[in-house]
Amino acid sequence: MTTMEAETPPPGETPPEDAPSSPARPRKTNWFAAFWRWHFYGSVLVIPVLFCLAVSGMTYMFRAEVDSLAHPGVLQVPVADGAQQAELSAQEAAVRAEFPDRPILSVQDGTGDRATLFVAGLEDGGSTNIYVDPYTATVTGELSQDQLISTWAERIHGDLLIGDGGFGDRIVELGASWAIVLTITGFIIFFLGRRARSGAEAKGKRGARLRSYHALVGLPVGLGILLLVVSGLPWTGVWGAQAQQIAVDSGSGLWGADPGAESTIRQQIEDADGQSAPAGWASGNAPQGSSTGSGTPISIDRAIDAARALGAPEPYLILYPEGETGVFSVMSSQWYDVGNPAESDVTQETTIHVDQYSGDVVGQYGYDDYSAMAKVVSQGIALHEGRRLGTFNTIMSTLFCLAVIFMCVTGPMMWWTRRATASGLAAPRAKLPVWGNWVLLASMVVLGVFLPLFGLSLLVVLALDQFLIRRVPALKSFFGTV
């Protein structure tokens, strides 16, 4: 796109009154400055959100190690050579002996040097985590969710600790949506500004080397941001909820035969799993069976034997039956980071429901039962959490989080360096010609429809620019509007 600018006479000369008007000459759009300006304003919103997500995400990824260090001797236990784990029923007996008035809601089997986690109900309707040494069947300690660093990391990652009315979740989703714009504009100015960066660094200009580092690190980080934003969208309150509803309304569902609308296991998981994170997409939307018999309930060991007989990989998260028709729900779920093979290979995810009286399997739901969309989402979430490719995925995710933190720190540093010679907000002086370029306009419309919160925020930004900032000289000068 080009803009038109009237040609002016040389200084000191006045055109005659009857002289024809000077022909307009085209002025090329400064695309580098235009995209740089949008990159700059996008970063104002994105940097705080991305910084919080990177720090909290990396903390949550290493939650087992972080929580163990914060509570020594509780979550991690010594293991003698040749030691064998006690049956879960024996560990359960230790919990019931020490806390006889607390109903057990679930148990997360420990592996290696990790304690077994029993979640017990409290009188106020809440729950508490009780840890047991699986080798000695002795209680090592009791912790509430709020005492775990991983709980706070998950809450920050989910809603920035602004959970009321989903407002925090909307901020995270909005920041993630604008991160896509930040990434795309970053790619563009990376290639358009190669020569300028090289020249500035060769001349030893202030901040030139930092800008080059920011650009070089930003290129691979941008690809990672696109991957993580897209894979994280299914958890968001607006995009994720709408995607699920559209699938259900169309009759396809995200989870195959049962879209999860009538399933009750999601709430049971979130009430009983001992953490504040939402239930996994797969396990939370699985159909749940019911017990039909009566009498004395079977032991936890028999429920595990039923799952083993079907080849479900261990260790398990087991939900205890709710009420007389409830079932033991034995889950090989990647969501709980307990060393299950499904941690990295999501095709092994499965949930098996066992009748609490007879020990018969009354329901099974696994990866093969997912719809094609659900399989894609499950694989994406595994990548998002740094576990799809095992240790390699964890290492790369850690480096990515550190790189994002680097970008979030160096961005403001570059702005502060440039601000010394600029006025107002020191924003790049340019205008992205959205309205006169059909490619840009179509891209913005598509992105706005795909990401509703981004689309609404973009309309607000454009309205403020057109009807307020451009009409108030002080604001126009402060924001560097042209």
Coordinates of C-alpha atoms in Angstrom, one line a residue:
M1 CA 0.0 0.0 0.0
T2 CA 1.1 3.6 -0.6
T3 CA -0.1 6.9 0.9
M4 CA -0.3 10.2 -0.9
E5 CA 1.5 13.3 0.2
A6 CA 1.2 16.7 -1.4
E7 CA 4.4 18.1 -3.0
T8 CA 5.5 21.4 -1.5
P9 CA 7.5 24.3 -3.1
P10 CA 11.1 25.0 -2.2
P11 CA 11.6 27.0 1.0
G12 CA 11.2 30.7 0.5
E13 CA 9.1 30.5 -2.6
T14 CA 5.3 31.1 -2.8
P15 CA 3.4 29.5 -5.7
P16 CA 1.4 31.9 -7.8
E17 CA -2.3 31.9 -7.1
D18 CA -3.2 30.7 -10.5
A19 CA -0.6 28.0 -10.5
P20 CA -2.0 24.5 -10.8
S21 CA -1.9 22.4 -7.7
S22 CA 1.2 20.3 -7.5
P23 CA 0.7 16.6 -8.4
A24 CA 0.6 14.2 -5.5
R25 CA 3.6 11.9 -5.2
P26 CA 3.4 8.4 -3.6
R27 CA 5.2 7.7 -0.4
K28 CA 6.1 4.2 0.3
T29 CA 4.9 2.7 3.6
N30 CA 7.7 2.1 6.1
W31 CA 6.8 -1.5 6.8
F32 CA 9.6 -2.0 9.3
A33 CA 8.5 0.9 11.5
A34 CA 4.8 -0.1 11.0
F35 CA 5.3 -3.7 12.3
W36 CA 7.7 -2.5 14.9
R37 CA 5.1 -0.2 16.3
W38 CA 2.5 -3.0 16.6
H39 CA 5.2 -5.3 18.1
F40 CA 6.0 -2.6 20.6
Y41 CA 2.4 -2.1 21.8
G42 CA 1.7 -5.8 21.7
S43 CA 4.7 -6.3 24.1
V44 CA 3.2 -3.9 26.6
L45 CA 0.4 -6.4 27.2
V46 CA 2.2 -9.7 26.4
I47 CA 5.5 -9.3 28.4
P48 CA 3.9 -9.3 31.9
V49 CA 1.7 -12.3 31.0
L50 CA 4.5 -14.3 29.2
F51 CA 6.9 -13.7 32.1
C52 CA 4.4 -15.0 34.6
L53 CA 3.6 -18.0 32.4
A54 CA 7.2 -18.9 31.8
V55 CA 8.2 -18.8 35.5
S56 CA 5.1 -20.6 36.7
G57 CA 5.1 -23.1 33.9
M58 CA 8.7 -24.1 34.5
T59 CA 8.0 -24.3 38.3
Y60 CA 5.0 -26.6 37.7
M61 CA 7.0 -28.7 35.2
F62 CA 9.4 -29.5 38.0
R63 CA 6.7 -29.7 40.7
A64 CA 7.8 -33.0 42.1
E65 CA 11.3 -31.7 42.8
V66 CA 10.2 -28.3 44.0
D67 CA 7.6 -29.6 46.4
S68 CA 10.0 -32.2 47.8
L69 CA 12.7 -29.6 48.4
A70 CA 10.2 -27.4 50.2
H71 CA 9.0 -30.2 52.4
P72 CA 11.9 -32.6 53.1
G73 CA 11.1 -36.0 54.3
V74 CA 7.4 -35.8 53.4
L75 CA 7.1 -36.2 49.6
Q76 CA 10.4 -38.0 49.2
V77 CA 11.4 -41.1 51.1
P78 CA 14.7 -43.1 51.5
V79 CA 14.8 -46.4 49.6
A80 CA 17.0 -49.3 50.8
D81 CA 18.5 -51.7 48.4
G82 CA 16.1 -54.4 47.5
A83 CA 13.2 -52.8 49.3
Q84 CA 9.7 -53.8 48.2
Q85 CA 6.6 -51.6 48.3
A86 CA 3.8 -52.6 50.6
E87 CA 0.4 -53.3 49.2
L88 CA -1.8 -50.2 48.9
S89 CA -4.3 -51.7 51.3
A90 CA -1.6 -51.8 54.0
Q91 CA -0.7 -48.1 53.3
E92 CA -4.4 -47.3 53.3
A93 CA -4.7 -49.0 56.8
A94 CA -1.9 -46.7 58.1
V95 CA -3.9 -43.6 57.0
R96 CA -7.1 -44.8 58.5
A97 CA -5.4 -45.7 61.7
E98 CA -3.9 -42.1 62.0
F99 CA -7.0 -40.3 60.7
P100 CA -10.0 -42.5 61.5
D101 CA -12.6 -39.8 60.9
R102 CA -11.5 -38.7 57.5
P103 CA -12.9 -40.5 54.4
I104 CA -10.3 -41.4 51.8
L105 CA -11.1 -39.9 48.4
S106 CA -8.2 -41.1 46.2
V107 CA -4.7 -42.5 46.2
Q108 CA -1.8 -41.8 43.9
D109 CA 0.6 -44.6 43.9
G110 CA 4.2 -43.7 44.4
T111 CA 7.3 -44.9 42.5
G112 CA 10.9 -44.9 43.3
D113 CA 11.6 -42.5 46.2
R114 CA 8.2 -40.8 46.0
A115 CA 5.7 -41.1 48.8
T116 CA 2.2 -42.5 48.1
L117 CA -0.4 -39.7 48.2
F118 CA -3.7 -40.3 49.8
V119 CA -6.3 -37.5 49.7
A120 CA -8.7 -37.4 52.6
G121 CA -11.9 -35.4 53.0
L122 CA -12.4 -32.8 55.7
E123 CA -15.5 -31.8 57.6
D124 CA -15.7 -28.4 55.8
G125 CA -15.9 -30.2 52.5
G126 CA -12.3 -29.6 51.6
S127 CA -9.5 -32.1 51.4
T128 CA -6.0 -32.7 52.7
N129 CA -3.0 -34.6 51.3
I130 CA -1.6 -37.4 53.4
Y131 CA 1.8 -38.9 52.4
V132 CA 2.8 -42.5 53.2
D133 CA 6.2 -44.2 52.8
P134 CA 5.3 -47.0 50.4
Y135 CA 8.1 -49.2 51.8
T136 CA 7.3 -49.0 55.5
A137 CA 3.6 -48.2 55.3
T138 CA 4.0 -45.2 57.7
V139 CA 2.6 -41.7 57.4
T140 CA 5.4 -39.2 56.6
G141 CA 3.3 -36.0 56.8
E142 CA 0.1 -34.1 55.9
L143 CA 0.0 -31.0 53.7
S144 CA -2.8 -28.8 52.4
Q145 CA -2.8 -27.8 48.7
D146 CA -2.0 -24.3 49.7
Q147 CA 1.3 -25.5 51.3
L148 CA 2.6 -26.8 48.0
I149 CA 4.6 -24.4 45.8
S150 CA 3.2 -26.2 42.7
T151 CA -0.3 -25.2 43.7
W152 CA 0.6 -21.5 43.5
A153 CA 2.5 -22.1 40.3
E154 CA -0.5 -23.7 38.7
R155 CA -2.8 -21.0 39.9
I156 CA -0.5 -18.3 38.5
H157 CA -0.3 -20.1 35.3
G158 CA -4.0 -20.5 35.0
D159 CA -5.4 -17.2 36.2
L160 CA -2.6 -15.0 37.6
L161 CA -4.2 -15.4 41.0
I162 CA -7.2 -13.4 39.8
G163 CA -9.7 -16.2 39.8
D164 CA -12.9 -14.3 40.6
G165 CA -15.4 -14.6 37.7
G166 CA -12.7 -16.0 35.4
F167 CA -11.2 -12.5 35.0
G168 CA -7.6 -13.8 35.4
D169 CA -8.2 -16.6 32.9
R170 CA -9.4 -14.0 30.4
I171 CA -6.2 -11.9 30.9
V172 CA -4.1 -15.0 30.3
E173 CA -6.0 -15.9 27.2
L174 CA -5.8 -12.3 25.9
G175 CA -2.1 -12.2 26.5
A176 CA -1.6 -15.5 24.7
S177 CA -3.7 -14.3 21.8
W178 CA -1.6 -11.1 21.5
A179 CA 1.5 -13.3 21.8
I180 CA 0.6 -14.6 18.3
V181 CA 0.6 -11.0 16.9
L182 CA 3.9 -10.3 18.8
T183 CA 5.5 -13.4 17.3
I184 CA 4.3 -12.7 13.7
T185 CA 5.4 -9.0 13.8
G186 CA 8.7 -10.2 15.4
F187 CA 9.4 -12.5 12.5
I188 CA 8.7 -9.7 10.0
I189 CA 10.9 -7.1 11.7
F190 CA 13.6 -9.7 12.2
F191 CA 14.0 -10.1 8.4
L192 CA 13.3 -6.5 7.5
G193 CA 15.8 -5.2 10.1
R194 CA 18.8 -7.5 9.4
R195 CA 20.9 -4.9 7.6
A196 CA 20.1 -2.2 10.1
R197 CA 21.0 -4.4 13.1
S198 CA 24.3 -5.5 11.5
G199 CA 25.2 -1.9 10.7
A200 CA 24.4 -0.6 14.1
E201 CA 26.4 -3.4 15.8
A202 CA 29.4 -2.7 13.4
K203 CA 29.4 0.9 14.4
G204 CA 29.2 0.0 18.1
K205 CA 26.0 1.9 18.7
R206 CA 24.5 1.8 22.2
G207 CA 22.2 -1.2 22.7
A208 CA 23.0 -2.7 19.3
R209 CA 24.4 -5.9 20.6
L210 CA 21.5 -6.4 22.9
R211 CA 19.1 -5.9 20.1
S212 CA 20.9 -8.5 18.0
Y213 CA 20.7 -11.0 20.8
H214 CA 17.0 -10.3 21.3
A215 CA 16.4 -10.9 17.6
L216 CA 18.4 -14.1 17.4
V217 CA 16.8 -15.6 20.5
G218 CA 13.4 -14.4 19.5
L219 CA 13.4 -16.4 16.2
P220 CA 13.2 -19.9 17.7
V221 CA 11.3 -18.6 20.7
G222 CA 8.6 -17.3 18.5
L223 CA 8.1 -20.7 17.0
G224 CA 7.8 -22.2 20.4
I225 CA 5.3 -19.5 21.5
L226 CA 3.1 -20.3 18.6
L227 CA 3.2 -24.0 19.5
L228 CA 2.5 -23.5 23.2
V229 CA -0.2 -20.9 22.7
V230 CA -2.1 -23.1 20.3
S231 CA -1.7 -26.2 22.5
G232 CA -2.7 -24.3 25.6
L233 CA -5.9 -22.8 24.0
P234 CA -8.0 -25.9 24.9
W235 CA -7.7 -24.9 28.6
T236 CA -8.9 -21.3 28.2
G237 CA -12.2 -20.1 29.4
V238 CA -13.4 -18.6 26.2
W239 CA -11.7 -20.4 23.3
G240 CA -11.6 -23.8 25.0
A241 CA -15.2 -23.6 26.2
Q242 CA -16.5 -22.5 22.8
A243 CA -14.5 -25.2 21.0
Q244 CA -15.9 -27.9 23.2
Q245 CA -19.5 -26.5 22.9
I246 CA -19.3 -26.3 19.1
A247 CA -18.2 -29.9 19.0
V248 CA -21.0 -31.1 21.3
D249 CA -23.6 -29.1 19.5
S250 CA -22.5 -30.6 16.2
G251 CA -23.0 -34.1 17.6
S252 CA -19.4 -35.1 17.2
G253 CA -17.9 -34.1 20.6
L254 CA -14.2 -33.9 21.3
W255 CA -14.1 -37.3 23.0
G256 CA -15.7 -39.7 20.6
A257 CA -19.0 -41.4 21.5
D258 CA -19.4 -39.5 24.8
P259 CA -18.6 -35.8 24.6
G260 CA -18.5 -35.7 28.3
A261 CA -21.6 -33.6 28.9
E262 CA -23.2 -36.2 31.1
S263 CA -20.0 -37.5 32.7
T264 CA -19.5 -36.9 36.4
I265 CA -15.9 -38.0 36.7
R266 CA -14.4 -34.5 36.0
Q267 CA -15.8 -33.0 39.1
Q268 CA -14.9 -36.1 41.2
I269 CA -11.3 -35.9 39.9
E270 CA -11.0 -32.2 40.8
D271 CA -12.5 -32.8 44.2
A272 CA -10.3 -35.8 45.0
D273 CA -6.9 -35.7 43.3
G274 CA -5.2 -33.4 45.8
Q275 CA -4.2 -30.6 43.5
S276 CA -5.8 -27.4 42.3
A277 CA -5.2 -28.0 38.6
P278 CA -8.3 -28.9 36.5
A279 CA -8.8 -32.5 35.5
G280 CA -7.0 -33.7 32.4
W281 CA -9.0 -33.3 29.2
A282 CA -9.1 -37.1 28.6
S283 CA -9.7 -38.4 32.1
G284 CA -12.1 -35.6 33.0
N285 CA -14.3 -36.3 30.0
A286 CA -14.3 -40.0 30.2
P287 CA -17.7 -41.8 30.7
Q288 CA -18.1 -43.3 34.1
G289 CA -19.7 -46.6 35.0
S290 CA -21.6 -47.5 38.1
S291 CA -21.7 -50.3 40.7
T292 CA -24.8 -52.5 40.6
G293 CA -24.2 -54.9 43.5
S294 CA -24.3 -54.5 47.3
G295 CA -22.6 -55.7 50.4
T296 CA -19.0 -55.3 51.5
P297 CA -16.8 -53.2 49.2
I298 CA -13.7 -54.9 47.8
S299 CA -10.2 -53.8 48.7
I300 CA -8.2 -51.3 46.8
D301 CA -5.8 -54.1 45.9
R302 CA -8.6 -56.0 44.0
A303 CA -9.5 -52.8 42.0
I304 CA -5.8 -52.5 41.0
D305 CA -5.7 -56.2 40.0
A306 CA -8.7 -55.7 37.7
A307 CA -6.9 -52.8 35.9
R308 CA -3.7 -54.9 35.7
A309 CA -5.5 -57.8 34.1
L310 CA -6.5 -55.5 31.3
G311 CA -3.0 -54.3 30.8
A312 CA -3.4 -50.7 32.0
P313 CA 0.1 -49.3 32.7
E314 CA 1.1 -48.5 36.3
P315 CA 1.4 -46.6 38.6
Y316 CA -2.2 -45.5 39.0
L317 CA -4.3 -42.7 40.3
I318 CA -7.4 -44.4 41.9
L319 CA -10.6 -42.6 42.9
Y320 CA -12.6 -44.3 45.6
P321 CA -16.3 -44.9 45.1
E322 CA -18.7 -42.1 45.7
G323 CA -21.9 -43.4 47.3
E324 CA -23.5 -46.9 47.0
T325 CA -23.4 -46.9 43.2
G326 CA -19.9 -45.4 42.8
V327 CA -17.0 -47.2 41.3
F328 CA -13.2 -47.5 41.8
S329 CA -11.8 -45.4 38.9
V330 CA -8.3 -46.6 38.1
M331 CA -6.5 -44.2 35.8
S332 CA -3.3 -44.5 33.8
S333 CA -3.2 -40.8 33.3
Q334 CA -0.3 -38.5 32.1
W335 CA -1.8 -35.7 34.2
Y336 CA -0.4 -36.7 37.5
D337 CA 3.3 -37.1 36.8
V338 CA 3.8 -40.3 38.7
G339 CA 6.1 -42.2 36.3
N340 CA 3.4 -43.8 34.3
P341 CA 4.4 -44.7 30.7
A342 CA 1.4 -42.6 29.6
E343 CA 3.4 -39.6 30.9
S344 CA 5.2 -39.4 27.6
D345 CA 3.2 -41.7 25.4
V346 CA -0.4 -40.5 25.6
T347 CA -1.6 -43.4 23.4
Q348 CA -1.4 -45.5 26.6
E349 CA -3.9 -43.3 28.5
T350 CA -6.8 -45.3 29.9
T351 CA -9.4 -45.2 32.7
I352 CA -10.9 -48.4 34.1
H353 CA -14.0 -48.4 36.3
V354 CA -14.4 -51.3 38.7
D355 CA -17.6 -52.3 40.6
Q356 CA -16.9 -51.7 44.2
Y357 CA -18.7 -54.9 45.3
S358 CA -17.9 -57.5 42.7
G359 CA -14.6 -56.2 41.4
D360 CA -15.9 -56.5 37.8
V361 CA -14.9 -54.0 35.2
V362 CA -17.9 -51.9 34.3
G363 CA -16.3 -49.4 32.1
Q364 CA -13.1 -48.6 30.2
Y365 CA -12.1 -45.5 28.2
G366 CA -8.8 -44.9 26.6
Y367 CA -6.9 -43.2 23.8
D368 CA -8.4 -45.4 21.1
D369 CA -11.8 -44.2 22.1
Y370 CA -10.9 -40.5 21.5
S371 CA -12.1 -38.6 18.5
A372 CA -9.4 -37.4 16.0
M373 CA -9.6 -33.9 17.5
A374 CA -9.2 -35.3 21.1
K375 CA -6.1 -37.2 20.0
V376 CA -4.5 -34.1 18.6
V377 CA -5.4 -32.1 21.7
S378 CA -3.9 -34.8 24.0
Q379 CA -0.6 -34.9 22.0
G380 CA -0.5 -31.1 22.0
I381 CA -1.0 -30.9 25.8
A382 CA 1.8 -33.4 26.3
L383 CA 4.1 -31.2 24.3
H384 CA 2.9 -28.1 26.1
E385 CA 3.8 -29.6 29.5
G386 CA 7.2 -30.8 28.4
R387 CA 6.7 -34.6 28.6
R388 CA 5.7 -35.9 25.2
L389 CA 9.3 -36.7 24.2
G390 CA 10.5 -37.6 27.6
T391 CA 13.7 -36.1 29.0
F392 CA 14.4 -34.3 25.7
N393 CA 11.1 -32.6 25.8
T394 CA 11.7 -31.5 29.4
I395 CA 15.1 -30.1 28.5
M396 CA 13.8 -28.2 25.5
S397 CA 10.9 -26.8 27.5
T398 CA 13.2 -25.6 30.2
L399 CA 15.4 -23.8 27.7
F400 CA 12.4 -22.4 26.1
C401 CA 11.1 -21.0 29.4
L402 CA 14.5 -19.4 30.1
A403 CA 14.6 -17.9 26.6
V404 CA 11.1 -16.4 27.1
I405 CA 12.3 -14.9 30.4
F406 CA 15.3 -13.5 28.5
M407 CA 13.0 -11.9 25.9
C408 CA 10.8 -10.4 28.5
V409 CA 13.8 -8.8 30.3
T410 CA 15.7 -7.6 27.2
G411 CA 12.6 -6.0 25.6
P412 CA 12.2 -3.4 28.3
M413 CA 15.9 -2.9 28.5
M414 CA 16.0 -2.0 24.8
W415 CA 13.1 0.3 25.3
W416 CA 14.8 2.0 28.2
T417 CA 18.0 2.5 26.2
R418 CA 16.1 4.1 23.3
R419 CA 13.8 6.1 25.6
A420 CA 16.8 8.3 26.5
T421 CA 16.6 10.0 23.1
A422 CA 12.9 9.9 22.5
S423 CA 9.9 11.7 23.9
G424 CA 6.6 10.5 25.4
L425 CA 6.2 6.7 25.4
A426 CA 9.1 6.4 23.0
A427 CA 6.9 4.2 20.7
P428 CA 8.1 3.7 17.1
R429 CA 6.5 6.4 15.0
A430 CA 4.5 4.7 12.2
K431 CA 1.1 3.4 11.3
L432 CA 0.2 -0.1 10.2
P433 CA -2.0 0.5 7.2
V434 CA -4.7 -2.1 8.1
W435 CA -7.6 -0.4 6.2
G436 CA -5.8 0.0 2.9
N437 CA -4.2 -3.4 2.6
W438 CA -6.5 -6.3 2.0
V439 CA -4.0 -8.9 3.1
L440 CA -3.5 -7.3 6.4
L441 CA -7.2 -6.6 6.9
A442 CA -8.2 -10.2 6.0
S443 CA -5.5 -11.6 8.4
M444 CA -6.7 -9.4 11.2
V445 CA -10.3 -10.5 10.6
V446 CA -9.5 -14.2 10.5
L447 CA -7.3 -14.0 13.6
G448 CA -10.0 -12.0 15.4
V449 CA -12.7 -14.6 14.6
F450 CA -10.5 -17.5 15.6
L451 CA -9.4 -15.7 18.8
P452 CA -12.5 -13.8 20.0
L453 CA -10.8 -12.0 22.9
F454 CA -8.1 -10.8 20.5
G455 CA -10.7 -9.6 18.1
L456 CA -12.6 -7.6 20.7
S457 CA -9.4 -6.1 22.1
L458 CA -8.3 -5.1 18.6
L459 CA -11.6 -3.3 18.0
V460 CA -11.1 -1.4 21.3
V461 CA -7.5 -0.5 20.3
L462 CA -8.5 0.8 16.9
A463 CA -11.4 2.7 18.3
L464 CA -9.3 4.4 20.9
D465 CA -6.7 5.3 18.3
Q466 CA -9.2 6.7 15.8
F467 CA -11.6 8.5 18.1
L468 CA -9.5 9.6 21.1
I469 CA -5.7 9.5 20.7
R470 CA -5.7 11.1 17.2
R471 CA -8.1 13.8 18.4
V472 CA -6.2 14.9 21.5
P473 CA -2.8 16.5 20.6
A474 CA -1.2 15.6 24.0
L475 CA -2.1 11.9 23.6
K476 CA -1.1 11.9 20.0
S477 CA 2.3 13.3 20.9
F478 CA 2.7 10.9 23.9
F479 CA 1.9 7.8 21.9
G480 CA 3.9 8.9 18.8
T481 CA 0.9 8.6 16.5
V482 CA 1.3 9.6 12.9

